[in-house]
Short mmCIF file of C-alpha atoms in Angstrom, two decimals:
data_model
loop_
_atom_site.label_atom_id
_atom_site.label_comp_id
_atom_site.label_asym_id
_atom_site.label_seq_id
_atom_site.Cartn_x
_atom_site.Cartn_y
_atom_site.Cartn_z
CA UNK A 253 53.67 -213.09 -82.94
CA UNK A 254 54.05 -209.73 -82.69
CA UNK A 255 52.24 -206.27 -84.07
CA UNK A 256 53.13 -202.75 -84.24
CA UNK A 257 49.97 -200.19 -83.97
CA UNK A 258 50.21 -196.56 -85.25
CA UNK A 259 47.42 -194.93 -83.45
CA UNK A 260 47.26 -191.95 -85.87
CA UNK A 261 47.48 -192.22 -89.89
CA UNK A 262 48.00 -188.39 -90.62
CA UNK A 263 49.43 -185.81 -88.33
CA UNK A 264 49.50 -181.92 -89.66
CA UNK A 265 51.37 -179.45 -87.62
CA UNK A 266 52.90 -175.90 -87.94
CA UNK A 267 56.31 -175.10 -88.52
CA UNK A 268 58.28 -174.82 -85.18
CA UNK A 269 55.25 -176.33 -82.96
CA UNK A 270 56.17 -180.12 -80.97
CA UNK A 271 54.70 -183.34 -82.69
CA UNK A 272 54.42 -186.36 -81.10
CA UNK A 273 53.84 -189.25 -83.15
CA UNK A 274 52.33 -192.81 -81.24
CA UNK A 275 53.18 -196.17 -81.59
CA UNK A 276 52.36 -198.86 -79.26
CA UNK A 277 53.34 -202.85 -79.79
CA UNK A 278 52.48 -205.95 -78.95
CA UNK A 279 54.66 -209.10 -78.46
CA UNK A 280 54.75 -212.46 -76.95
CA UNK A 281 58.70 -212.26 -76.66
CA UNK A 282 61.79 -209.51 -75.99
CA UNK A 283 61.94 -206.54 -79.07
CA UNK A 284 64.33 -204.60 -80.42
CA UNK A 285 62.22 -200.93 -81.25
CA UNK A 286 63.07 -198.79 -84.47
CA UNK A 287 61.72 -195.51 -85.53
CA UNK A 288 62.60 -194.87 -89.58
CA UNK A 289 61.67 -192.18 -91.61
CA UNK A 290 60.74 -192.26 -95.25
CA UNK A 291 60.91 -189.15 -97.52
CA UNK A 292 58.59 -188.95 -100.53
CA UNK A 293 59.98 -191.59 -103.32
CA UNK A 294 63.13 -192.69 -101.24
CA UNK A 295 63.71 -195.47 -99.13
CA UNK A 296 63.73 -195.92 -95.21
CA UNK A 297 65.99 -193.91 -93.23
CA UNK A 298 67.03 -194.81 -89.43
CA UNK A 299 66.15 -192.07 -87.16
CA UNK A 300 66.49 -193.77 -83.91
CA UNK A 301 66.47 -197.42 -82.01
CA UNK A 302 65.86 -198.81 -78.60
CA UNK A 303 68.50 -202.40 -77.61
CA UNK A 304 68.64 -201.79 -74.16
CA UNK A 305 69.44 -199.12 -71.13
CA UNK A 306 68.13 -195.76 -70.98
CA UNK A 307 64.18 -195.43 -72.00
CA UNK A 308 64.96 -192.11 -73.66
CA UNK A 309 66.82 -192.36 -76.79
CA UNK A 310 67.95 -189.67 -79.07
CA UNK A 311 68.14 -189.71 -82.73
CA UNK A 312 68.85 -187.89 -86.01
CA UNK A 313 67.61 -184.30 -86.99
CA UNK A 314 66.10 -183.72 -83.35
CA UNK A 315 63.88 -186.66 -82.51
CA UNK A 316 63.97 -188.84 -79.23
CA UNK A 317 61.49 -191.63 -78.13
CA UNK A 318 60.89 -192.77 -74.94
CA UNK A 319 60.75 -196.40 -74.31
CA UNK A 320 57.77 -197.70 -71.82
CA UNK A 321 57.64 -201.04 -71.16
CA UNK A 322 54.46 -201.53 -69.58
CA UNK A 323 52.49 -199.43 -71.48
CA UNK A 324 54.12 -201.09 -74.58
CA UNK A 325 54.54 -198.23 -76.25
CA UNK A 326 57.24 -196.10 -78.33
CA UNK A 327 55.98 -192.78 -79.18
CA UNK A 328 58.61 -190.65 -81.02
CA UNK A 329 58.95 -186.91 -80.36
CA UNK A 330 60.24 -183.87 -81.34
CA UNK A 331 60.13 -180.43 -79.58
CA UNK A 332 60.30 -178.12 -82.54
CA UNK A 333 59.48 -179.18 -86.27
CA UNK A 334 60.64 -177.60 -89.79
CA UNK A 335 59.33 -178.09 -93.42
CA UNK A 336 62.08 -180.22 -93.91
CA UNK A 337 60.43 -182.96 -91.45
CA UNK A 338 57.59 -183.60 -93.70
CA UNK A 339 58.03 -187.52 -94.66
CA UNK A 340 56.11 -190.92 -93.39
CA UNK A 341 57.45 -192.32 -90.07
CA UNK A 342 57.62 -195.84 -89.94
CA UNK A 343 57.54 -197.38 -86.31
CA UNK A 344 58.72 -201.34 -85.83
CA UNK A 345 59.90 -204.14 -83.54
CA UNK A 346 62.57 -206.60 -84.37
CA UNK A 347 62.26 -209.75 -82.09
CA UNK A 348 65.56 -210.83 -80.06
CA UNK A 349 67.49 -213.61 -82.03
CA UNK A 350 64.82 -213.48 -84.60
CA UNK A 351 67.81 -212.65 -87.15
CA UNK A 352 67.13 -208.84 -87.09
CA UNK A 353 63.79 -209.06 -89.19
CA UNK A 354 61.54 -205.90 -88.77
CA UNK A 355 57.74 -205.85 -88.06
CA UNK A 356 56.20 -202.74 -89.46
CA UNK A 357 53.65 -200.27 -88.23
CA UNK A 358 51.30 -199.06 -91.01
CA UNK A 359 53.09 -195.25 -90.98
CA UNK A 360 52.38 -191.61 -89.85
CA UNK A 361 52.55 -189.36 -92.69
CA UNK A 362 53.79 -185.92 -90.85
CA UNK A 363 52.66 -182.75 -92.68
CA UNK A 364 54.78 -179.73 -91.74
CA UNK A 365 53.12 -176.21 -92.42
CA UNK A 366 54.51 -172.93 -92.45
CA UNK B 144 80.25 -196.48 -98.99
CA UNK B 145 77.45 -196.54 -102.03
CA UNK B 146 74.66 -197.90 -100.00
CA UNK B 147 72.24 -200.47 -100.84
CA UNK B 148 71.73 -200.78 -104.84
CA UNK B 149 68.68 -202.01 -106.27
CA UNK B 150 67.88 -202.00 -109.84
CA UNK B 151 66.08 -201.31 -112.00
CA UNK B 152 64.22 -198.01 -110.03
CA UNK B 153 61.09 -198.55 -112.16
CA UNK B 154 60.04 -201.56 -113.78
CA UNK B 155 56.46 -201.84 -115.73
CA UNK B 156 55.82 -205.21 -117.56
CA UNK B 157 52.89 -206.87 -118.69
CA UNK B 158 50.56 -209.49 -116.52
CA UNK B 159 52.32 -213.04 -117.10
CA UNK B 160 55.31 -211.65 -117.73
CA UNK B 161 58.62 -213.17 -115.63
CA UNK B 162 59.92 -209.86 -113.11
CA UNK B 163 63.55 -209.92 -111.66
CA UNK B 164 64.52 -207.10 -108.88
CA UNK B 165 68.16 -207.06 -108.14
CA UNK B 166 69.70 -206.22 -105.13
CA UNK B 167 74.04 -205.35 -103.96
CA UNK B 168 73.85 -205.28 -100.61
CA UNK B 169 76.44 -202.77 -98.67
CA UNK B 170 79.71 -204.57 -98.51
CA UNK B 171 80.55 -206.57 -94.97
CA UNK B 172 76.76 -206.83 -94.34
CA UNK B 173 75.68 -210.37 -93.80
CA UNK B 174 71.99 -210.27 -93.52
CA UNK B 175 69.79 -209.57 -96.56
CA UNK B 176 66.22 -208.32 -96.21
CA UNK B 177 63.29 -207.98 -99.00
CA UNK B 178 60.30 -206.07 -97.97
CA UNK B 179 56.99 -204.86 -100.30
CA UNK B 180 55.28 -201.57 -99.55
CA UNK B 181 51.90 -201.07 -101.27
CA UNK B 182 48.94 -198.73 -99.45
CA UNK B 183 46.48 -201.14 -98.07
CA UNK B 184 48.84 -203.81 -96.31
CA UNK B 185 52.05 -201.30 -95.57
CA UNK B 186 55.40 -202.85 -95.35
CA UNK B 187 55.75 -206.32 -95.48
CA UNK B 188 58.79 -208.88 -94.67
CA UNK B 189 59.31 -211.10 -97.77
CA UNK B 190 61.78 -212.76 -96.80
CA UNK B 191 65.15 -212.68 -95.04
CA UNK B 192 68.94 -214.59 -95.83
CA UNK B 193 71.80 -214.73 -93.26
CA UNK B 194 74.70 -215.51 -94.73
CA UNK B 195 73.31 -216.74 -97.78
CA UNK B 196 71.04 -219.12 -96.59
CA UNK B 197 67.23 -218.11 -96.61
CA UNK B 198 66.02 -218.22 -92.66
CA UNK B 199 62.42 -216.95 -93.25
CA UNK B 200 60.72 -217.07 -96.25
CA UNK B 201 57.03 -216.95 -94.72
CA UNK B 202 56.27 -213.79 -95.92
CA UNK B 203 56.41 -214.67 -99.35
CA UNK B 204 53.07 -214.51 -101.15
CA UNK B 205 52.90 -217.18 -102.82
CA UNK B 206 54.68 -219.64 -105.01
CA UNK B 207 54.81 -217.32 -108.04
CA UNK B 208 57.57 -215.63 -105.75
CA UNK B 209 61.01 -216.46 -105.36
CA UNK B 210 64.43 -215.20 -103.81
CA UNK B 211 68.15 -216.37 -104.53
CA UNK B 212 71.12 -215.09 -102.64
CA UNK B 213 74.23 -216.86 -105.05
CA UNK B 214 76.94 -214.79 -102.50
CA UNK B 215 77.22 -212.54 -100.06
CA UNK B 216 77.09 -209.19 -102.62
CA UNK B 217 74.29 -210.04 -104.54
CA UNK B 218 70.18 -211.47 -104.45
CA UNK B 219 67.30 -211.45 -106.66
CA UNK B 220 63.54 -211.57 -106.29
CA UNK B 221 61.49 -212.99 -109.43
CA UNK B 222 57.69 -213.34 -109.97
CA UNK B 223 57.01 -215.39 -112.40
CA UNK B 224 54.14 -214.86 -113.52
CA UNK B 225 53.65 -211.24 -112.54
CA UNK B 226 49.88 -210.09 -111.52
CA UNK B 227 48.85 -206.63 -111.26
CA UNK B 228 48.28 -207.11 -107.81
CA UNK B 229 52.25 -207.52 -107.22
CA UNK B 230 52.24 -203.84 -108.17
CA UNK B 231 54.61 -201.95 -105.18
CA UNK B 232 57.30 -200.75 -104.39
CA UNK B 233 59.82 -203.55 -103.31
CA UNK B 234 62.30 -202.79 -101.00
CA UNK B 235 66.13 -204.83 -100.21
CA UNK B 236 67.93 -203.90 -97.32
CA UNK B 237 70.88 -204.96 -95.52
CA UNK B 238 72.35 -205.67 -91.85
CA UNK B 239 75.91 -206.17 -90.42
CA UNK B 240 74.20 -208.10 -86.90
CA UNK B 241 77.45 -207.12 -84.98
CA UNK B 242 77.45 -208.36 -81.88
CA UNK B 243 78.51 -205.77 -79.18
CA UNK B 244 78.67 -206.45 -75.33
CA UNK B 245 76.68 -209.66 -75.60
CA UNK B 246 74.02 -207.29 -77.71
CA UNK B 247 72.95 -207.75 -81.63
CA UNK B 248 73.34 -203.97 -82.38
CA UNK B 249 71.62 -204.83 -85.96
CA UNK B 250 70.37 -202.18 -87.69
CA UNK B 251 69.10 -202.70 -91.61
CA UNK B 252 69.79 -200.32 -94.23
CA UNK B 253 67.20 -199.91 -96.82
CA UNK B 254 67.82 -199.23 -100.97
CA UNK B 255 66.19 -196.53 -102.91
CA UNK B 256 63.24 -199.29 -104.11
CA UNK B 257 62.40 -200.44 -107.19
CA UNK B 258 58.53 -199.78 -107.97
CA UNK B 259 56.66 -202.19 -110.44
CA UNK B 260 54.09 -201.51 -111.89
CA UNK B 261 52.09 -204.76 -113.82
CA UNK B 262 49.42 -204.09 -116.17
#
């Protein structure tokens, strides 16, 4: 079985100030890891993904996540944040040859401040 | 490309009363996903088809639920008979799973969501 841990439920930051937002997993076989993003009343959005290779993976609008395998974790990153970031960031696993289904993390919700 | 479709957007209907969600997958994909986003339990896998055929249904709640994929550009979920508890948003989203250099490079694509609301 596998589950996806969020370690923080809310994360408010400044315009133009770094966020980093946690996620650590736990699974009994191989995963796939995601990061989507979810703006208010829309659906989920790709941002980034780790198959295989390099632990540091780059994504859309700015964000990387580094991949570390024995700390079991996939925290996602970003150096400088706008307004526009403000959304819920969804972390999740996808077990190899498990057909591609996604395990969820419960969500950050990322509040961007002027 | 138009995406994933889901209809209706907002559905509110009446406890007992039969719910169907539609979903169009984006053309070529070949897996079809159903997930259900409320506050206290997050998103949840419903169930999942590959190539039509349903591979996991485990994360369906209960028998009131039900999916159907007839072909490859179309799937429905129905409660019948709804419960205000099913109230969420409920999500469809779609896969190619292309295999690339021995790799699945799968990555899902999600609709807009249709939220229901049972009263």
């Amino acid at each position: 079985a596998q589950s996806v841990t969020q370690l923080d439920s809310q994360v408010p930051v400044f315009e133009e100030a770094p966020v980093e937002l946690r996620c650590n997993y736990s699974s009994s076989v191989s995963v796939y890891l995601f990061w989507y993003v979810q703006y208010p009343n829309q659906g989920l959005q790709l941002l980034l993904k780790y198959l295989s290779g390099s632990t540091l993976v780059k994504g859309i609008n700015g964000f990387e996540a580094e991949f570390n395998k024995s700390q079991t974790s996939f925290h996602l990153r970003k150096p400088s944040v706008h307004i526009s970031d403000t959304a819920e960031y969804f972390c999740a696993v996808s077990p190899y040859n498990q057909g591609g289904k996604l395990i969820f993390g419960q969500g950050t919700e990322l509040s961007v401040k002027p | 490309d138009a995406g994933v479709i889901q209809s209706p957007r907002h559905e509110v209907t009446e406890m007992g009363q039969e719910v169907t969600l539609r979903c169009k997958p984006i053309s070529g994909h070949n897996s079809l996903f159903w997930y259900r986003q409320t506050m206290m339990r997050g998103l949840e896998l419903l169930i999942y088809f590959n190539n039509n055929v349903p591979i996991d249904d485990s994360g369906m709640p209960e028998d009131r639920f039900s999916a159907k994929m007839p072909n490859a550009s179309f799937s429905t979920l129905k409660i019948q008979p709804s419960e205000p508890r099913d109230s969420a948003v409920y999500f469809c989203a779609s896969s190619p799973v292309a295999m690339e250099a021995g790799v699945n490079r799968y990555e899902q694509y999600f609709g807009p969501g249709t939220r229901l609301t049972v009263t």
